[in-house]
mmCIF file of C-alpha atoms in Angstrom:
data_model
loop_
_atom_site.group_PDB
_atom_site.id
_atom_site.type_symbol
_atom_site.label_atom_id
_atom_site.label_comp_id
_atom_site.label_asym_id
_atom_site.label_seq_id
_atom_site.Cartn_x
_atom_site.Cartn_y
_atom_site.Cartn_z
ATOM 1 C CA UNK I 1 93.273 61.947 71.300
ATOM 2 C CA UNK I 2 91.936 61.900 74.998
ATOM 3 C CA UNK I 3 95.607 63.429 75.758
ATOM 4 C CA UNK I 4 95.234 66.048 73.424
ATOM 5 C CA UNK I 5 92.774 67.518 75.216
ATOM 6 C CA UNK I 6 93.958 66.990 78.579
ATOM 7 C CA UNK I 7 97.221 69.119 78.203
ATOM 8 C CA UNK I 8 95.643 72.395 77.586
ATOM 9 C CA UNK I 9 92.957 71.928 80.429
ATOM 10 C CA UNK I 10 96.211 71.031 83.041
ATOM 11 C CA UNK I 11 97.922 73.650 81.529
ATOM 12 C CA UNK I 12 95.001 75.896 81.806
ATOM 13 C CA UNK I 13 94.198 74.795 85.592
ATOM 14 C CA UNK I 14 98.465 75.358 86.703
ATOM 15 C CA UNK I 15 98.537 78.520 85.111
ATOM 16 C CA UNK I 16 95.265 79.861 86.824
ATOM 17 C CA UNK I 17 97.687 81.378 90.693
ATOM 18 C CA UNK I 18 100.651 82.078 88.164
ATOM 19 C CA UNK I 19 102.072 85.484 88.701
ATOM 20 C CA UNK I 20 104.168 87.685 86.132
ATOM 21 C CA UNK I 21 107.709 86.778 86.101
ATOM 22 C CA UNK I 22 106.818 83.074 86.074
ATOM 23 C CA UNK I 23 106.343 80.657 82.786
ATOM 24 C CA UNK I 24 102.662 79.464 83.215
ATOM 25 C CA UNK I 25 101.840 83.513 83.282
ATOM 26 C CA UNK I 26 102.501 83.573 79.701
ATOM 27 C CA UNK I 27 100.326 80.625 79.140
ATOM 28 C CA UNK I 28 97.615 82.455 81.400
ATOM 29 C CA UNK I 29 97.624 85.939 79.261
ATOM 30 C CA UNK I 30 97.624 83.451 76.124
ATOM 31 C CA UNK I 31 94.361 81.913 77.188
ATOM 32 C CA UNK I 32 92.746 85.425 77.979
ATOM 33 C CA UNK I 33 93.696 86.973 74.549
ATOM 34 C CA UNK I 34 92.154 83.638 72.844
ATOM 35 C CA UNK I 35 88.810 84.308 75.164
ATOM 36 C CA UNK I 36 88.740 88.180 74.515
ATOM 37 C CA UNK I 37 88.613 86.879 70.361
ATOM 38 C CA UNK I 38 86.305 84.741 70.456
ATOM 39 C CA UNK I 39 83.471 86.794 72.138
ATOM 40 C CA UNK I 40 81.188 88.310 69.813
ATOM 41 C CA UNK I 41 80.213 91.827 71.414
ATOM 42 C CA UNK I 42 81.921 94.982 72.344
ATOM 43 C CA UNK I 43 80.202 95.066 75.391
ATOM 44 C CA UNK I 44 80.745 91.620 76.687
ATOM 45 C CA UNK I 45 84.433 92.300 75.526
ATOM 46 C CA UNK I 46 84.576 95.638 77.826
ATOM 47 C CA UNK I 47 83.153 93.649 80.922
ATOM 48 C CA UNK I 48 85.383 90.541 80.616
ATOM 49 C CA UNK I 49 88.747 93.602 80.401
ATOM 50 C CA UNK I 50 87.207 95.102 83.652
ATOM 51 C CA UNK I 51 87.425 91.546 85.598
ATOM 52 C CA UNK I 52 90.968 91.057 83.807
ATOM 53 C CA UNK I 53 92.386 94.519 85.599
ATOM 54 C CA UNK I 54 91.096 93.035 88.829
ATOM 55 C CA UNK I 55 92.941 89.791 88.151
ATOM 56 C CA UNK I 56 95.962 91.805 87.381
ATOM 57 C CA UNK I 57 95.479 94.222 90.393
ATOM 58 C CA UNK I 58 95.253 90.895 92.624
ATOM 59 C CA UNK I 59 98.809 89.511 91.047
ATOM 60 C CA UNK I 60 100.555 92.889 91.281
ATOM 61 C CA UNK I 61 99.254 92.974 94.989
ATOM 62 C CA UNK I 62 100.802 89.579 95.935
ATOM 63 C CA UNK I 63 103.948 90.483 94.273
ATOM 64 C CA UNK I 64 103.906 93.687 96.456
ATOM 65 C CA UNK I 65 102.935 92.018 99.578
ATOM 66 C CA UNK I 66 105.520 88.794 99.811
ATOM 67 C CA UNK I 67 107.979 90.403 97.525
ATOM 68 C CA UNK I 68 108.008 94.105 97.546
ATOM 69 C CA UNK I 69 108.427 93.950 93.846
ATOM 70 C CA UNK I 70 106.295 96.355 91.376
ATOM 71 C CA UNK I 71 106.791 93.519 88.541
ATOM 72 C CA UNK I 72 102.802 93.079 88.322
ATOM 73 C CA UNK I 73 101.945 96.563 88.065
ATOM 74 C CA UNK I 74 103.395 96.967 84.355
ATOM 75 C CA UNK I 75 100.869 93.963 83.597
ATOM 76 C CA UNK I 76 98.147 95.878 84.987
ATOM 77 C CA UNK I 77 99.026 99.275 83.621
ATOM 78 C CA UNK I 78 98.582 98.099 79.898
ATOM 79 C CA UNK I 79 95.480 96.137 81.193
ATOM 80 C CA UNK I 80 94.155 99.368 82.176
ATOM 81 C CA UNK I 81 95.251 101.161 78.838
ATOM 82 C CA UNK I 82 93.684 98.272 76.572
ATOM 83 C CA UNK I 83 90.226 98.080 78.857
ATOM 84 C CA UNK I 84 89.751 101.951 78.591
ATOM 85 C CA UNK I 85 90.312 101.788 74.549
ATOM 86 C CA UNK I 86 87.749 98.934 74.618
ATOM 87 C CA UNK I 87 85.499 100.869 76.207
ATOM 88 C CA UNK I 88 85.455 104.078 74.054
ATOM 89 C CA UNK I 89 85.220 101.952 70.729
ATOM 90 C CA UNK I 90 82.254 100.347 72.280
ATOM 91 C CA UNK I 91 79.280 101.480 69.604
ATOM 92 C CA UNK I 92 76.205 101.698 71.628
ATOM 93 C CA UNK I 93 76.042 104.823 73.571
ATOM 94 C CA UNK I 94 74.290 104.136 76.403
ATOM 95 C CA UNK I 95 75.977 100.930 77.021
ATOM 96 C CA UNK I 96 79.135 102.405 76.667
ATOM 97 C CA UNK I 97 77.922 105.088 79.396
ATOM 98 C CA UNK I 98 77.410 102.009 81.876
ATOM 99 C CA UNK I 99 80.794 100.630 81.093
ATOM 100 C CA UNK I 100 83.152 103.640 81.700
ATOM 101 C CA UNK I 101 81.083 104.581 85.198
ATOM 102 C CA UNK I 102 81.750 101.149 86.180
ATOM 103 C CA UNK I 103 85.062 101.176 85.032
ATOM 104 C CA UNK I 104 85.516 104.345 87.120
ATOM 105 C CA UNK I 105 84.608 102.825 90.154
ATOM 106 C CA UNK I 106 86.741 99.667 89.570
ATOM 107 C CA UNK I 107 89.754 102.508 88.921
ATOM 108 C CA UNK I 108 89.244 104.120 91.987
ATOM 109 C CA UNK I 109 88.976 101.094 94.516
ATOM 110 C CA UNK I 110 92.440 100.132 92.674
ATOM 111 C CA UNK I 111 93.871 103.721 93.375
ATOM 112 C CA UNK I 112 92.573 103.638 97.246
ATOM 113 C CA UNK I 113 94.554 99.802 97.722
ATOM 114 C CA UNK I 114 97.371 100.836 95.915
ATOM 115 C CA UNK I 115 97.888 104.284 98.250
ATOM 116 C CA UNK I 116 97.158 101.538 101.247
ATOM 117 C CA UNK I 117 99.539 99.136 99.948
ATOM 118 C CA UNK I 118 102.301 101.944 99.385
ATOM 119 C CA UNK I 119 102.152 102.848 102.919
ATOM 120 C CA UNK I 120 102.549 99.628 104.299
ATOM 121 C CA UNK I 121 106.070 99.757 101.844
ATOM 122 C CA UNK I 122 107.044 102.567 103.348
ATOM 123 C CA UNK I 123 106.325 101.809 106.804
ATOM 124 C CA UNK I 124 108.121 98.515 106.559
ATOM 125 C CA UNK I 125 111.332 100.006 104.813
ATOM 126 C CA UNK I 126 111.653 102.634 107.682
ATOM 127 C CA UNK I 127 110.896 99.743 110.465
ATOM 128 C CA UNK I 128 113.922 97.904 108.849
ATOM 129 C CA UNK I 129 116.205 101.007 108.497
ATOM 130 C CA UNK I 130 115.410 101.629 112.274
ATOM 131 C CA UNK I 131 116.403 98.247 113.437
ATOM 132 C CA UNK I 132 119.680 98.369 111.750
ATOM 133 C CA UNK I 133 120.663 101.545 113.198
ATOM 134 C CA UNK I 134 119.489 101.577 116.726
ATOM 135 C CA UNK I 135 120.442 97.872 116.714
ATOM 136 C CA UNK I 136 123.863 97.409 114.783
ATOM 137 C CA UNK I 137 125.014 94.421 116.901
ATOM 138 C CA UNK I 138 122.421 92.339 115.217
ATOM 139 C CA UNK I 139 124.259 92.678 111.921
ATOM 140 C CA UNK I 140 127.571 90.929 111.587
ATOM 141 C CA UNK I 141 130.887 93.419 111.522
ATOM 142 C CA UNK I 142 132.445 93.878 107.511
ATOM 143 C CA UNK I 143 134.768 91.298 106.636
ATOM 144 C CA UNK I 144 138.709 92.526 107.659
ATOM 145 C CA UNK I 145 140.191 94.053 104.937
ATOM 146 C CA UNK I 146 142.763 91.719 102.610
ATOM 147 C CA UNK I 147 145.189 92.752 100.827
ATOM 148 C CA UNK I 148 145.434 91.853 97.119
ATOM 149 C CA UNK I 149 146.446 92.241 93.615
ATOM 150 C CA UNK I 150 144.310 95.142 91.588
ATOM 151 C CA UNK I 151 142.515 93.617 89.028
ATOM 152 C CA UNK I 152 141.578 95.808 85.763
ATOM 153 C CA UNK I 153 138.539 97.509 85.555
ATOM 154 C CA UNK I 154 136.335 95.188 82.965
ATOM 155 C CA UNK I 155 135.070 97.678 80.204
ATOM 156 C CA UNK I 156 131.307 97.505 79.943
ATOM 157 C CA UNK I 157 129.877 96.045 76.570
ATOM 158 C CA UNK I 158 127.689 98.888 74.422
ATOM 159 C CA UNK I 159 124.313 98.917 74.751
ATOM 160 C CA UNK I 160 124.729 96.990 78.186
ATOM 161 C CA UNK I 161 122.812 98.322 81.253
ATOM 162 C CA UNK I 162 122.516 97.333 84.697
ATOM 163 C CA UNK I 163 118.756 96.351 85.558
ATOM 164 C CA UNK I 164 117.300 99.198 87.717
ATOM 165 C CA UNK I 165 117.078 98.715 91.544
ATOM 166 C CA UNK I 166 113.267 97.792 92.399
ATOM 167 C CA UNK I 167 111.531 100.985 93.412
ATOM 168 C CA UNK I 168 107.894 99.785 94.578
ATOM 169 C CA UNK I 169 106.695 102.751 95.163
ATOM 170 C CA UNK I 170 107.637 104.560 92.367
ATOM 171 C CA UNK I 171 106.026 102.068 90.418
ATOM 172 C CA UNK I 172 102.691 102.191 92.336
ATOM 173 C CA UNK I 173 103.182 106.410 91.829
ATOM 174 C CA UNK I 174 103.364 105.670 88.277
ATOM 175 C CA UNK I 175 100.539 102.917 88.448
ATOM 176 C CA UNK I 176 98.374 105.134 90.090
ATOM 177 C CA UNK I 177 98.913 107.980 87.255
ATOM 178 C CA UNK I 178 97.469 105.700 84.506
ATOM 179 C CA UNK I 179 94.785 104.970 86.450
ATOM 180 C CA UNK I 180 94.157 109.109 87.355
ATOM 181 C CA UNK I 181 94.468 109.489 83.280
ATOM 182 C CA UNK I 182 92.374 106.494 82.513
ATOM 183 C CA UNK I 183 89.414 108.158 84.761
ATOM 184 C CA UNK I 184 89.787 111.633 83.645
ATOM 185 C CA UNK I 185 89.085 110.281 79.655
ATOM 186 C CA UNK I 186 86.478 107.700 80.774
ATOM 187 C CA UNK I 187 84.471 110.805 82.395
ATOM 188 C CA UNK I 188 84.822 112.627 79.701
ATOM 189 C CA UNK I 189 82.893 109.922 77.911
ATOM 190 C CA UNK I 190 80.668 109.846 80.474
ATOM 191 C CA UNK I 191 80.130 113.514 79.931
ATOM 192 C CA UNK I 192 79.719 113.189 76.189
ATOM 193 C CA UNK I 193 77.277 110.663 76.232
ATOM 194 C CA UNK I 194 75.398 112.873 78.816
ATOM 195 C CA UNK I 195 75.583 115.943 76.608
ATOM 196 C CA UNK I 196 74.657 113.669 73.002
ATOM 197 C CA UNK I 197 78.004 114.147 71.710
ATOM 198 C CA UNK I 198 80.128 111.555 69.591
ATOM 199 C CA UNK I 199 82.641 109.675 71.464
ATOM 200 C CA UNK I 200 86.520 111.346 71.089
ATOM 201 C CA UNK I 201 87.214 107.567 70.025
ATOM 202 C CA UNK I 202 83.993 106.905 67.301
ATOM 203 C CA UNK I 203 84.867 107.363 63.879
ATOM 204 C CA UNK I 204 83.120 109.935 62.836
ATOM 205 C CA UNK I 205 80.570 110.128 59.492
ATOM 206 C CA UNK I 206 81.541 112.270 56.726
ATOM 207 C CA UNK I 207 78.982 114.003 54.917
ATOM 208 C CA UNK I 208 79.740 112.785 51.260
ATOM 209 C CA UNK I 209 80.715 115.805 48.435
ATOM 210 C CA UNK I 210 78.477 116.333 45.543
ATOM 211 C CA UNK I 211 80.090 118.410 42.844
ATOM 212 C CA UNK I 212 77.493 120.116 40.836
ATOM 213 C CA UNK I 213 77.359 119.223 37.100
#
């Protein structure tokens, strides 16, 4: 019994650095959905998505950092999608106010490290493509060419694509336009809530039909 209950808690406590792309991530994501449905309010649910696009803003930046790759940022675009939604179905007004202005700011801070973290891309993929030119010694010369029997041209199966060459900051362009749509509807809330509107997002009361007898 005792080992029943110590395999989730190691699996919980190896999954905790996982990034995306590895196995334990899955397990991670798993144990955040479980959290997310057991918690009773729409508020507390709102706050615990905001810390969740910070934990997948801090994956997406290690993956961008040691490996250049943009893999994390899909995570934390639809972490950003499903926080927003959370927010605007969150019933009490005034709460729901509080949530999307923090929200805003959280947005925003992401946007600023992303532009930072783009330029460091770029700066580093020029650096390299001005040591191999100005120094070409330092690469080895092309293997001498070899004569040899054409083989035929293998015919590509349907439906079978190549997988797309990273582009890091393309994805951080396109990471960065969620987050610009994200803040434009959370200030509209902000407005509406302001102003005593409904939310865009509440369901909205129908005043019942009486048909005269």
């Amino acid at each position: 019994v005792l080992l029943l209950f110590l395999i989730p808690s190691t699996l919980a406590v190896a999954s905790w650095n996982s990034l995306p792309g590895s196995r334990l991530f899955r397990v991670k994501l798993g144990m955040e959905g479980g959290l997310l449905a057991i918690i009773p309010t729409a508020e507390a649910k709102s706050d615990l998505n905001i810390a969740f696009t910070e934990r997948r803003f801090s994956e997406a930046k290690q993956l961008l950092t040691n490996q250049s790759s943009g893999r994390g940022l899909t995570y934390l675009d639809a972490q950003i999608r499903e926080t927003k939604e959370t927010i605007q179905k969150t019933p009490n007004r005034e709460a729901q106010k509080k949530l999307a202005k923090k929200y805003i700011a959280t947005l925003r801070n992401v946007h600023t490290q992303l532009e930072q973290q783009k330029q460091v891309i770029v700066i580093n993929q020029y650096t390299t493509y001005q040591v191999i030119v100005t120094n070409p010694t330092n690469h080895p010369p092309p293997p001498a060419a070899v004569t040899a029997t054409p083989m035929p041209t293998p015919t590509p199966t349907i439906g079978e694509n190549p997988p797309p060459p990273d582009d890091p900051v393309g994805d951080i362009d396109d990471t960065q336009d969620e987050i610009d749509d994200a803040i434009d509807e959370l200030e509209e809330l902000t407005k509406a809530a302001a102003l005593g509107k409904p939310s865009p997002d509440a369901p909205q009361t129908q005043t019942p039909t009486v048909t005269p007898r």
